[in-house]
Coordinates of C-alpha atoms in Angstrom, one line a residue:
Chain A
M1 CA 138.9 -10.6 -28.4
S2 CA 135.5 -12.0 -29.3
L3 CA 132.6 -10.5 -31.5
A4 CA 130.5 -10.7 -28.5
F5 CA 133.1 -8.7 -26.0
A6 CA 133.4 -5.8 -28.6
L7 CA 129.7 -5.7 -28.7
S8 CA 129.1 -6.0 -25.0
L9 CA 131.8 -3.6 -24.7
G10 CA 130.5 -1.3 -27.1
L11 CA 126.8 -1.4 -25.2
I12 CA 128.5 -0.4 -21.7
T13 CA 130.3 2.7 -23.0
A14 CA 127.5 3.7 -25.0
L15 CA 125.1 3.5 -22.6
A16 CA 127.2 4.8 -19.8
F17 CA 127.7 8.1 -22.0
M18 CA 124.1 7.9 -22.3
G19 CA 124.0 8.8 -18.9
L20 CA 122.7 5.2 -17.3
P21 CA 124.4 4.5 -13.9
M22 CA 127.7 2.7 -14.5
G23 CA 127.0 -0.4 -12.4
A24 CA 123.5 -0.8 -14.4
S25 CA 125.1 -0.2 -17.9
M26 CA 128.2 -2.9 -17.2
I27 CA 125.0 -5.5 -16.1
T28 CA 123.5 -4.8 -19.4
G29 CA 126.4 -5.3 -21.0
S30 CA 127.4 -8.3 -19.5
I31 CA 124.2 -10.2 -19.6
L32 CA 124.2 -9.1 -23.8
Y33 CA 127.6 -11.3 -23.8
L34 CA 126.2 -13.8 -21.9
L35 CA 123.6 -14.4 -24.2
M36 CA 125.4 -14.3 -27.1
R37 CA 127.7 -16.7 -26.0
G38 CA 124.8 -18.6 -25.2
Q39 CA 125.4 -18.9 -21.8
D40 CA 122.9 -19.2 -18.8
M41 CA 122.2 -15.3 -18.4
G42 CA 121.8 -16.8 -14.4
I43 CA 125.3 -15.8 -14.7
A44 CA 124.9 -12.7 -13.7
A45 CA 123.4 -12.7 -11.0
E46 CA 125.5 -15.3 -9.5
Q47 CA 128.9 -13.9 -9.8
L48 CA 126.8 -10.2 -8.4
L49 CA 125.8 -12.3 -5.2
N50 CA 128.2 -14.5 -5.0
G51 CA 131.0 -12.5 -5.4
M52 CA 129.4 -9.2 -2.9
Y53 CA 128.6 -12.2 -0.6
T54 CA 132.5 -13.6 -0.6
N55 CA 134.6 -10.4 -0.7
Y56 CA 134.4 -10.0 3.3
I57 CA 136.8 -6.8 3.0
M58 CA 134.2 -4.7 1.1
L59 CA 132.6 -4.2 4.0
A60 CA 135.4 -1.7 5.3
V61 CA 133.7 0.8 2.8
P62 CA 130.4 1.1 4.0
L63 CA 132.0 1.6 7.3
F64 CA 134.6 4.5 6.6
I65 CA 131.9 6.6 4.9
L66 CA 129.8 5.9 8.2
A67 CA 132.6 7.3 10.2
A68 CA 133.5 10.5 7.6
E69 CA 129.2 11.3 7.9
I70 CA 129.6 11.3 12.0
M71 CA 132.4 13.2 12.3
N72 CA 131.4 15.6 9.6
S73 CA 128.2 15.9 11.8
G74 CA 129.8 16.4 15.3
S75 CA 132.0 19.4 16.2
L76 CA 135.0 17.3 15.4
S77 CA 135.6 19.9 12.7
E78 CA 135.6 22.9 15.0
R79 CA 137.8 21.8 17.5
L80 CA 140.4 20.2 15.4
L81 CA 140.3 23.8 13.2
N82 CA 141.0 25.6 16.3
W83 CA 143.8 23.9 17.3
C84 CA 145.2 23.7 13.8
N85 CA 144.8 28.0 14.0
A86 CA 146.9 28.0 17.3
V87 CA 150.0 25.9 15.7
V88 CA 150.0 27.3 12.1
G89 CA 147.6 30.5 12.3
R90 CA 150.4 32.7 13.3
F91 CA 152.4 32.4 9.7
R92 CA 151.8 34.3 6.8
G93 CA 149.0 32.8 5.1
G94 CA 148.2 31.3 8.1
L95 CA 144.8 30.2 7.5
A96 CA 145.9 28.7 4.3
Q97 CA 148.0 26.3 6.2
V98 CA 145.5 26.2 8.9
N99 CA 143.9 24.1 6.1
I100 CA 146.6 21.6 4.9
L101 CA 147.6 20.6 8.8
Q102 CA 143.7 20.1 9.4
S103 CA 143.3 18.1 6.1
I104 CA 146.5 15.9 7.2
V105 CA 144.7 14.9 10.4
F106 CA 141.2 14.3 9.0
A107 CA 142.9 12.6 6.1
G108 CA 144.2 10.2 9.2
M109 CA 140.3 9.6 10.2
S110 CA 138.8 9.5 6.7
G111 CA 139.1 7.5 3.7
S112 CA 137.6 9.7 1.7
A113 CA 138.5 12.9 -0.5
I114 CA 134.6 14.1 -1.3
A115 CA 133.3 13.6 2.3
D116 CA 136.4 15.6 3.6
A117 CA 135.8 18.4 1.6
A118 CA 132.0 18.7 2.3
G119 CA 132.5 18.5 5.7
S120 CA 136.3 20.0 7.5
G121 CA 136.7 21.8 4.1
K122 CA 133.4 23.5 3.9
M123 CA 134.5 25.1 7.5
M124 CA 137.4 26.1 6.3
Q125 CA 135.9 27.4 3.0
F126 CA 133.8 29.9 5.5
M127 CA 136.3 30.9 7.9
M128 CA 139.2 31.7 4.9
T129 CA 136.8 34.0 2.8
K130 CA 134.7 35.3 6.1
D131 CA 135.7 39.4 6.1
G132 CA 137.5 38.9 2.7
K133 CA 140.8 37.7 4.2
Y134 CA 140.9 35.2 0.7
P135 CA 139.9 35.3 -2.3
P136 CA 137.0 32.8 -2.6
S137 CA 138.3 30.8 -5.8
Y138 CA 141.9 30.7 -4.1
A139 CA 140.3 29.1 -1.0
A140 CA 137.9 26.7 -2.6
A141 CA 140.8 25.7 -5.0
L142 CA 143.1 24.7 -1.4
T143 CA 140.3 23.3 -0.2
A144 CA 140.0 20.9 -3.0
A145 CA 143.6 20.2 -3.5
T146 CA 144.4 19.4 0.3
A147 CA 141.0 17.3 0.3
V148 CA 142.9 15.3 -2.4
I149 CA 144.9 13.7 0.9
G150 CA 142.1 12.6 2.2
P151 CA 142.5 8.9 1.0
I152 CA 146.3 8.7 0.5
V153 CA 147.0 8.8 4.6
P154 CA 145.1 6.2 5.9
P155 CA 142.6 4.6 6.2
S156 CA 141.5 4.8 2.7
I157 CA 138.4 3.8 0.6
P158 CA 140.0 4.0 -2.7
M159 CA 142.8 1.6 -1.6
V160 CA 140.5 -1.0 0.0
L161 CA 138.7 -1.0 -3.7
Y162 CA 142.5 -1.4 -5.0
A163 CA 143.2 -4.1 -2.2
L164 CA 140.2 -5.7 -3.4
V165 CA 141.2 -5.7 -7.5
A166 CA 144.7 -6.3 -6.5
D167 CA 144.5 -9.0 -3.9
T168 CA 147.2 -6.8 -2.1
S169 CA 147.6 -6.5 2.0
I170 CA 145.0 -3.4 2.5
G171 CA 147.5 -3.2 5.6
Y172 CA 150.5 -2.6 4.0
L173 CA 149.0 -0.1 1.3
F174 CA 147.6 2.1 4.2
L175 CA 151.2 2.2 5.3
G176 CA 152.9 3.1 1.7
G177 CA 150.1 6.1 1.8
V178 CA 151.6 7.7 4.9
V179 CA 155.0 9.4 3.4
P180 CA 153.5 10.0 -0.2
G181 CA 150.3 11.9 1.7
L182 CA 152.7 13.9 4.0
L183 CA 155.1 15.0 0.9
M184 CA 152.1 16.2 -1.1
A185 CA 150.8 18.4 2.2
G186 CA 154.4 19.3 2.4
V187 CA 154.9 20.6 -1.5
M188 CA 151.4 22.4 -0.7
M189 CA 152.7 24.0 2.7
V190 CA 155.7 25.4 0.6
Q191 CA 153.2 26.5 -2.5
V192 CA 151.1 28.5 0.3
A193 CA 154.3 30.4 1.8
V194 CA 155.4 31.2 -1.3
T195 CA 151.9 32.5 -2.8
A196 CA 151.3 33.9 0.8
R197 CA 154.5 36.6 0.1
I198 CA 153.6 37.4 -2.9
R199 CA 149.9 37.9 -2.7
N200 CA 150.2 39.1 0.9
F201 CA 147.7 36.8 2.9
P202 CA 147.1 37.7 6.1
V203 CA 148.1 36.3 9.1
E204 CA 146.1 35.4 12.5
D205 CA 146.0 36.8 15.7
A206 CA 148.6 34.9 16.9
V207 CA 147.3 32.3 19.8
P208 CA 149.4 32.7 22.8
L209 CA 151.2 29.8 23.1
R210 CA 150.1 29.4 27.1
Q211 CA 146.6 28.5 25.3
L212 CA 148.2 25.6 23.5
P213 CA 147.9 23.1 25.8
R214 CA 144.1 23.9 26.6
K215 CA 143.1 23.9 22.9
T216 CA 145.4 20.7 22.4
W217 CA 143.3 19.0 25.2
D218 CA 140.1 20.3 23.6
A219 CA 141.0 18.6 20.5
L220 CA 142.6 15.7 21.9
P221 CA 139.8 13.1 21.0
V222 CA 140.1 14.1 17.8
L223 CA 143.6 14.0 17.4
L224 CA 144.1 10.6 18.9
M225 CA 141.7 9.2 16.4
P226 CA 144.6 8.7 13.8
A227 CA 146.6 6.6 16.6
V228 CA 143.8 4.6 17.9
L229 CA 143.0 3.5 14.5
M230 CA 146.5 2.8 13.4
F231 CA 147.0 1.0 16.6
G232 CA 144.6 -1.1 15.9
I233 CA 145.4 -1.8 12.7
Y234 CA 149.1 -2.5 13.1
G235 CA 149.0 -3.6 16.7
G236 CA 147.6 -6.6 15.5
V237 CA 144.3 -5.9 17.3
T238 CA 141.9 -5.5 14.6
T239 CA 141.5 -6.2 10.9
P240 CA 141.4 -3.2 8.4
T241 CA 137.8 -3.7 8.1
E242 CA 137.0 -4.0 12.4
A243 CA 139.3 -0.7 12.2
A244 CA 136.6 0.9 9.6
A245 CA 133.8 -0.3 12.4
V246 CA 136.1 1.0 14.9
A247 CA 136.3 4.6 13.6
A248 CA 133.0 5.3 13.4
F249 CA 132.1 3.7 16.6
Y250 CA 135.3 6.2 18.4
A251 CA 133.7 9.0 16.1
L252 CA 130.2 8.3 17.5
I253 CA 131.8 8.0 21.1
V254 CA 133.1 11.4 20.8
S255 CA 130.4 13.5 19.3
V256 CA 127.5 11.9 21.0
V257 CA 129.1 11.0 24.3
I258 CA 132.6 13.7 24.9
Y259 CA 131.4 16.9 22.8
R260 CA 127.8 16.3 22.6
A261 CA 127.3 17.9 19.7
V262 CA 125.0 15.0 17.4
R263 CA 121.3 14.7 18.4
L264 CA 119.2 11.9 17.2
P265 CA 117.9 13.3 13.9
D266 CA 121.6 14.5 13.2
L267 CA 122.6 10.6 13.4
Y268 CA 119.6 9.4 11.6
S269 CA 120.6 12.1 8.5
S270 CA 124.5 10.7 8.8
V271 CA 123.2 6.9 8.7
L272 CA 120.8 7.3 5.7
A273 CA 123.5 9.6 3.5
S274 CA 126.0 6.7 4.1
A275 CA 124.0 4.0 3.4
K276 CA 123.0 5.8 0.0
T277 CA 126.6 6.5 -0.6
T278 CA 127.0 2.8 0.1
A279 CA 124.4 1.4 -2.0
S280 CA 125.6 3.9 -4.6
I281 CA 129.2 2.8 -4.5
G282 CA 128.4 -1.2 -3.7
M283 CA 126.0 -0.8 -7.2
L284 CA 129.6 -0.1 -9.0
I285 CA 131.4 -2.9 -7.3
A286 CA 128.6 -5.0 -8.2
G287 CA 128.3 -4.4 -11.7
A288 CA 132.4 -4.6 -12.0
L289 CA 132.0 -8.3 -10.6
V290 CA 129.9 -9.1 -13.3
F291 CA 131.7 -7.3 -16.0
N292 CA 135.3 -8.8 -14.5
Y293 CA 133.6 -12.2 -15.0
V294 CA 133.5 -11.4 -18.6
V295 CA 136.8 -9.8 -18.8
T296 CA 138.2 -13.2 -17.3
I297 CA 136.6 -15.6 -19.3
E298 CA 137.5 -13.1 -22.4
N299 CA 141.1 -13.6 -21.1
I300 CA 141.6 -9.9 -21.4
P301 CA 144.4 -8.7 -19.0
R302 CA 146.0 -11.2 -20.0
T303 CA 146.1 -10.7 -23.5
I304 CA 147.2 -7.2 -22.9
S305 CA 149.9 -8.3 -20.4
A306 CA 151.3 -10.5 -23.4
T307 CA 151.1 -8.2 -25.9
L308 CA 153.2 -4.9 -23.8
L309 CA 155.6 -7.5 -22.3
A310 CA 156.2 -8.7 -26.5
W311 CA 157.3 -4.7 -27.0
D312 CA 159.8 -5.4 -24.6
L313 CA 158.3 -2.5 -22.3
D314 CA 160.5 -2.0 -18.9
P315 CA 158.7 -0.9 -15.7
V316 CA 159.6 2.8 -15.9
M317 CA 158.0 3.4 -19.4
F318 CA 155.1 1.2 -17.9
L319 CA 154.8 3.1 -15.2
I320 CA 154.9 6.7 -17.2
A321 CA 152.3 5.4 -19.4
V322 CA 150.0 4.3 -16.6
N323 CA 150.7 8.0 -15.1
I324 CA 149.6 9.8 -18.5
L325 CA 146.4 6.9 -19.0
L326 CA 144.6 7.5 -15.4
L327 CA 145.5 11.2 -15.5
L328 CA 144.0 11.5 -18.9
L329 CA 140.5 9.3 -17.9
G330 CA 140.8 10.9 -14.8
C331 CA 140.1 13.7 -16.6
I332 CA 136.7 12.6 -17.8
L333 CA 135.7 9.4 -15.8
E334 CA 134.9 9.0 -12.2
G335 CA 137.4 7.7 -9.9
T336 CA 136.1 4.2 -8.5
T337 CA 135.0 3.3 -12.2
I338 CA 138.9 4.0 -13.1
L339 CA 139.7 1.9 -10.1
L340 CA 137.3 -1.4 -10.7
V341 CA 137.4 -1.1 -14.5
I342 CA 140.3 -0.2 -15.8
V343 CA 142.9 -0.7 -13.0
P344 CA 142.2 -4.3 -13.0
V345 CA 143.0 -4.8 -17.0
L346 CA 146.8 -3.2 -16.2
I347 CA 147.5 -5.3 -12.9
P348 CA 148.7 -8.6 -14.7
T349 CA 151.0 -6.4 -16.7
A350 CA 152.5 -4.7 -13.6
Q351 CA 153.1 -7.8 -11.7
A352 CA 154.6 -9.5 -15.1
L353 CA 157.5 -6.6 -14.9
G354 CA 157.9 -7.5 -11.4
I355 CA 156.7 -3.6 -10.4
D356 CA 155.6 -4.1 -6.7
M357 CA 152.1 -4.6 -6.0
V358 CA 151.4 -2.1 -2.8
H359 CA 153.9 0.3 -4.8
F360 CA 151.7 0.4 -7.9
G361 CA 148.8 0.8 -5.9
V362 CA 149.7 3.6 -4.0
V363 CA 150.7 5.2 -7.5
V364 CA 147.2 4.8 -9.0
V365 CA 145.5 5.9 -6.1
V366 CA 147.5 8.7 -5.9
N367 CA 146.6 9.2 -9.9
I368 CA 142.9 8.8 -9.3
M369 CA 142.9 11.3 -6.1
L370 CA 144.6 13.8 -9.0
G371 CA 141.4 13.3 -11.4
L372 CA 139.5 14.5 -8.7
I373 CA 140.8 18.0 -9.4
T374 CA 141.3 17.9 -13.1
P375 CA 138.7 19.7 -15.4
P376 CA 136.4 19.1 -17.2
Y377 CA 135.3 16.2 -14.8
G378 CA 136.7 16.6 -11.5
L379 CA 134.1 16.1 -8.5
L380 CA 136.2 17.8 -5.9
L381 CA 135.5 21.2 -8.6
F382 CA 131.9 20.2 -9.0
I383 CA 131.8 19.9 -5.0
M384 CA 133.8 23.6 -4.3
T385 CA 132.4 25.9 -7.2
R386 CA 128.8 24.8 -5.4
I387 CA 130.4 25.4 -1.4
A388 CA 132.3 28.6 -2.6
N389 CA 129.6 30.0 -5.4
T390 CA 132.9 30.8 -7.5
P391 CA 132.9 30.5 -11.5
M392 CA 134.7 27.1 -12.1
R393 CA 136.8 29.0 -14.5
A394 CA 138.4 30.9 -11.8
L395 CA 138.7 27.8 -9.6
V396 CA 140.1 25.9 -12.4
A397 CA 142.4 28.9 -12.8
D398 CA 143.6 28.9 -8.9
V399 CA 143.9 25.0 -8.5
A400 CA 146.2 24.6 -11.2
P401 CA 149.5 25.0 -9.8
F402 CA 148.5 23.0 -6.9
L403 CA 147.8 20.4 -9.6
I404 CA 151.0 21.0 -11.1
G405 CA 153.1 21.0 -7.4
L406 CA 151.1 17.7 -6.4
M407 CA 151.8 15.9 -10.0
L408 CA 155.6 16.6 -9.3
A409 CA 155.4 14.9 -6.0
L410 CA 153.4 12.3 -8.3
L411 CA 156.7 11.8 -10.1
V412 CA 158.8 11.2 -7.1
F413 CA 156.6 8.4 -5.6
T414 CA 156.7 6.7 -9.2
F415 CA 160.5 6.7 -9.3
V416 CA 161.6 6.7 -6.3
P417 CA 159.7 3.0 -4.9
D418 CA 160.7 3.6 -1.5
T419 CA 159.0 7.0 -0.6
V420 CA 156.3 4.3 -0.8
L421 CA 157.6 1.4 0.3
W422 CA 160.0 3.0 3.6
L423 CA 157.4 2.5 6.0
P424 CA 155.8 -1.1 5.1
K425 CA 159.1 -1.9 4.6
L426 CA 159.8 -0.6 8.7
F427 CA 156.7 -3.1 9.4
G428 CA 158.1 -6.2 7.7
Y429 CA 156.8 -6.1 4.2
V430 CA 159.4 -7.9 1.7
P431 CA 158.5 -5.9 -1.5
A432 CA 158.7 -7.4 -5.5
S433 CA 161.9 -7.0 -6.4
A434 CA 162.1 -5.2 -9.9
S435 CA 160.2 -2.3 -8.9
P436 CA 162.7 1.0 -10.5
Chain B
M1 CA 98.8 16.2 -3.8
S2 CA 97.3 13.4 -5.4
L3 CA 96.4 10.3 -3.2
L4 CA 98.8 8.0 -5.3
L5 CA 101.7 10.2 -5.0
R6 CA 101.3 11.1 -0.9
I7 CA 101.9 6.8 -0.9
G8 CA 104.5 7.5 -2.9
V9 CA 106.3 9.4 -0.4
W10 CA 105.0 7.7 1.9
L11 CA 106.9 4.4 1.0
H12 CA 109.9 6.1 0.2
A13 CA 110.2 7.6 3.3
R14 CA 109.9 3.8 4.6
A15 CA 112.5 2.6 2.0
E16 CA 114.9 5.0 3.5
N17 CA 114.2 4.1 7.2
L18 CA 115.0 0.4 6.0
L19 CA 117.9 1.0 4.4
A20 CA 119.3 3.4 7.6
A21 CA 118.4 0.5 9.4
M22 CA 120.6 -2.1 7.5
L23 CA 123.4 -0.3 7.7
A24 CA 122.7 0.7 11.1
T25 CA 122.7 -3.3 12.0
M26 CA 125.6 -3.7 10.1
F27 CA 127.5 -1.5 12.4
A28 CA 126.5 -2.5 15.8
V29 CA 127.0 -6.4 14.8
F30 CA 130.4 -5.4 13.9
I31 CA 130.9 -3.8 17.4
V32 CA 129.5 -6.9 18.9
Q33 CA 131.5 -9.3 16.8
I34 CA 134.9 -6.8 17.9
V35 CA 133.8 -7.4 21.8
F36 CA 133.3 -10.7 21.7
R37 CA 136.7 -11.4 19.8
Y38 CA 138.8 -9.2 21.9
L39 CA 137.2 -8.3 25.1
L40 CA 135.5 -11.6 26.2
N41 CA 138.3 -14.0 23.8
L42 CA 134.7 -15.9 22.2
P43 CA 135.3 -15.5 18.6
I44 CA 131.4 -15.8 17.0
G45 CA 130.6 -16.2 13.5
W46 CA 127.0 -15.3 13.0
T47 CA 128.1 -11.6 13.3
H48 CA 130.2 -11.7 10.4
E49 CA 127.0 -13.6 8.1
I50 CA 124.5 -10.7 9.6
S51 CA 127.0 -8.0 8.2
V52 CA 127.7 -9.8 4.8
I53 CA 123.5 -10.1 4.2
M54 CA 123.4 -6.7 5.2
W55 CA 126.0 -5.3 2.4
V56 CA 124.1 -7.8 -0.6
W57 CA 120.8 -6.4 0.8
L58 CA 121.5 -2.7 1.2
V59 CA 123.3 -2.2 -2.0
L60 CA 120.3 -4.2 -4.1
F61 CA 117.3 -2.8 -1.9
G62 CA 119.0 0.8 -1.9
T63 CA 119.5 0.8 -6.2
A64 CA 116.1 -1.0 -6.1
F65 CA 114.1 1.3 -4.0
V66 CA 115.9 4.2 -2.3
V67 CA 118.9 5.9 -4.6
R68 CA 117.8 7.8 -7.5
D69 CA 119.5 7.7 -11.0
H70 CA 121.3 11.0 -10.6
E71 CA 122.8 10.2 -7.8
E72 CA 124.3 7.1 -8.7
I73 CA 127.6 6.9 -10.0
R74 CA 127.7 7.7 -13.8
F75 CA 129.4 9.5 -16.8
D76 CA 127.8 13.0 -17.3
L77 CA 130.0 14.7 -18.8
L78 CA 127.9 14.2 -22.3
Y79 CA 124.7 13.8 -20.6
S80 CA 124.7 17.1 -19.0
T81 CA 125.6 19.2 -21.4
V82 CA 123.1 17.8 -24.4
S83 CA 119.9 19.8 -24.9
E84 CA 116.7 18.3 -23.1
R85 CA 115.6 16.7 -26.2
T86 CA 118.6 14.8 -26.6
R87 CA 118.7 13.8 -23.2
R88 CA 114.9 12.6 -23.4
I89 CA 116.1 11.1 -26.6
M90 CA 119.1 9.3 -24.4
V91 CA 116.9 8.3 -21.8
V92 CA 114.7 6.3 -23.8
I93 CA 117.3 4.4 -25.4
C94 CA 118.7 3.3 -22.0
A95 CA 115.3 2.3 -21.0
V96 CA 114.7 0.1 -23.7
T97 CA 117.6 -1.6 -23.3
V98 CA 118.0 -2.2 -19.9
V99 CA 114.3 -3.4 -20.0
F100 CA 114.9 -5.8 -22.9
F101 CA 118.0 -7.3 -21.1
F102 CA 116.7 -7.3 -17.5
A103 CA 113.5 -9.0 -18.6
I104 CA 115.1 -11.9 -21.5
S105 CA 117.3 -12.6 -18.2
L106 CA 114.5 -12.6 -15.7
P107 CA 113.5 -16.4 -15.8
A108 CA 117.6 -17.3 -15.9
V109 CA 118.0 -15.3 -12.8
L110 CA 114.7 -16.6 -11.1
D111 CA 116.2 -20.0 -11.7
Y112 CA 119.5 -19.4 -10.1
I113 CA 117.7 -18.0 -7.1
G114 CA 115.2 -20.9 -7.1
F115 CA 118.1 -23.5 -7.4
M116 CA 120.1 -21.8 -4.1
K117 CA 117.5 -23.5 -1.7
V118 CA 119.2 -26.6 -1.6
E119 CA 122.4 -24.3 0.3
K120 CA 122.2 -22.9 3.7
T121 CA 124.5 -20.4 5.4
A122 CA 127.0 -21.8 7.7
Y123 CA 125.9 -20.0 10.9
L124 CA 121.9 -19.0 10.9
K125 CA 121.4 -21.3 8.3
I126 CA 119.4 -19.5 6.3
R127 CA 118.4 -20.7 2.7
F128 CA 120.4 -18.8 -0.1
D129 CA 117.1 -18.6 -1.9
W130 CA 115.5 -16.3 0.7
L131 CA 119.0 -14.4 1.0
Y132 CA 119.1 -14.2 -2.7
S133 CA 116.0 -13.6 -3.4
I134 CA 116.7 -9.7 -3.1
Y135 CA 117.8 -9.8 -6.6
G136 CA 115.1 -11.1 -8.4
L137 CA 113.9 -7.7 -6.6
F138 CA 116.0 -5.8 -7.8
A139 CA 115.6 -7.0 -11.3
I140 CA 112.5 -6.4 -11.3
A141 CA 112.3 -2.7 -10.0
M142 CA 115.0 -1.9 -12.4
I143 CA 112.2 -3.3 -15.2
V144 CA 109.7 -0.8 -13.5
R145 CA 111.6 2.0 -12.8
Q146 CA 113.5 2.3 -16.5
L147 CA 109.5 1.5 -17.6
W148 CA 108.5 4.7 -15.6
L149 CA 111.9 6.9 -16.8
G150 CA 111.0 5.8 -20.4
Y151 CA 107.7 7.0 -20.3
Q152 CA 108.8 10.3 -18.5
A153 CA 110.5 11.0 -21.1
I154 CA 108.3 10.7 -23.9
W155 CA 105.8 12.5 -22.0
G156 CA 106.2 13.5 -18.9
K157 CA 107.2 17.8 -18.0
P158 CA 111.5 18.6 -18.3
G159 CA 113.1 16.8 -16.0
D160 CA 115.4 18.8 -13.2
A161 CA 118.7 20.7 -14.0
I162 CA 121.1 18.1 -13.7
D163 CA 122.9 18.4 -10.5
V164 CA 126.4 16.8 -10.3
T165 CA 127.2 17.8 -6.5
R166 CA 124.6 15.1 -5.9
I167 CA 126.2 11.8 -6.8
K168 CA 127.2 9.8 -4.0
S169 CA 130.8 9.1 -4.0
G170 CA 132.8 6.9 -1.6
I171 CA 136.1 8.3 -2.7

């Protein structure tokens, strides 16, 4: 590691700590590096522009963001919640189970946990706390925890970003998330069932089973969406990037034509909000492209990989270390930053140890998602305290059991790669051999 | 409201219109591309080019003129806990640093953009210096914006409280 690199890294860290946006910090630090090495400073612009221009798969990110925004502005969530209530509302803690079920279906349409919490999550929070049915902090904790599933069940924005840095197939990554996502939902369902008995949560009025076909018909366009997406990608019809556009288009048709729930001004706000989010996440990607150039010429990933391999690290130890590292970083850093800056440094080591890249990707993404509900810095926690108007302390206390449950699930995905790889293998994926 | 402020608000709203239009265009050409490739069996390349250009412009234009700093992805754990005075000092240090490095690299950046006039895009034959000129605008806007933020931090009124829920994160 050269002095120039050390100073550049130091400057980025200092600027970031002082509140400068991450993207701008990385560009500034990289310019310092180029200056000290006497290189052409135009390289910063070149790396950024060419990187953005040639990485076509990144376009899936804005399109998935747009799809989620449109879904949230229509009455899709409402109809979906009615259907979920008809199915699982009759059990003890019914609404809490509804919350989990809706999050699975939503996860199958949207690739963003934050969007899920701000959209259907907000409605769930309202339903659960109306008439004092559930303590606000418990409802908020559950909503935050179920939103975590959003980017694990495909589609998934973080997986697109991972595919970018790890050069892995998005299609197989998406498939790899299906079983883990369902398992995580299962863990939470069991937890809710137990808690519901202990804390005596209410049962919803059972919706007569004869009404179920009608409610299903009502929600059918929404329920079909995950299937449409999956068929698009795995039927070989569309690329994952095009599938993102199809998702947005489908959401648009359903909300505007079928449900007639979105007016033009709503649509404009959705597009603008998506565009702003895109610019913000895009700037981080842009900064990472420039800084990753610096990291690459300094040969950092290889150096780290050589050091770690010299320690005779076995894959299991490495994965445990990665889990701990990412969970700790997740407490203080925003997830996209971890994915685009930290993860690329770990990938060569993982590859050298023979860990499968799809397996590694799903483990990494689950880690980063858990970072969204770990204090002190968890974006989902911030959003839910705001939506639920409940103190952070109460929310953290109620989220802790779910966090522990989900971490146990993460351990299972880490040590039993087939939980992740079983489905991709069915679709013809050939994993790297040495995954533990 | 002073005239200057009103002009600023008006310009910001137009910049927002433009930003939304860029995303809408990206989305629309994607749909056109899908229709042409799968329904009409006529693969076309220009849609691909437009969507990528929209992506580059959307990010740089949006960061330069629409998204505010507190909506960007940043590490605000420390920033949001320190006193108003410390925060102002931090903003000034960041502003000075960014202005210095963006200004010192600006000639090289403009050089690079100018040099790209020799290349054109594959389908639409757009000159790359035009396409990449947005980075020049972005760099200049960054300098101006940071000068303004630094000025505000030294002489301005206290800023709004930090609102972490306004951060735009796609995950």
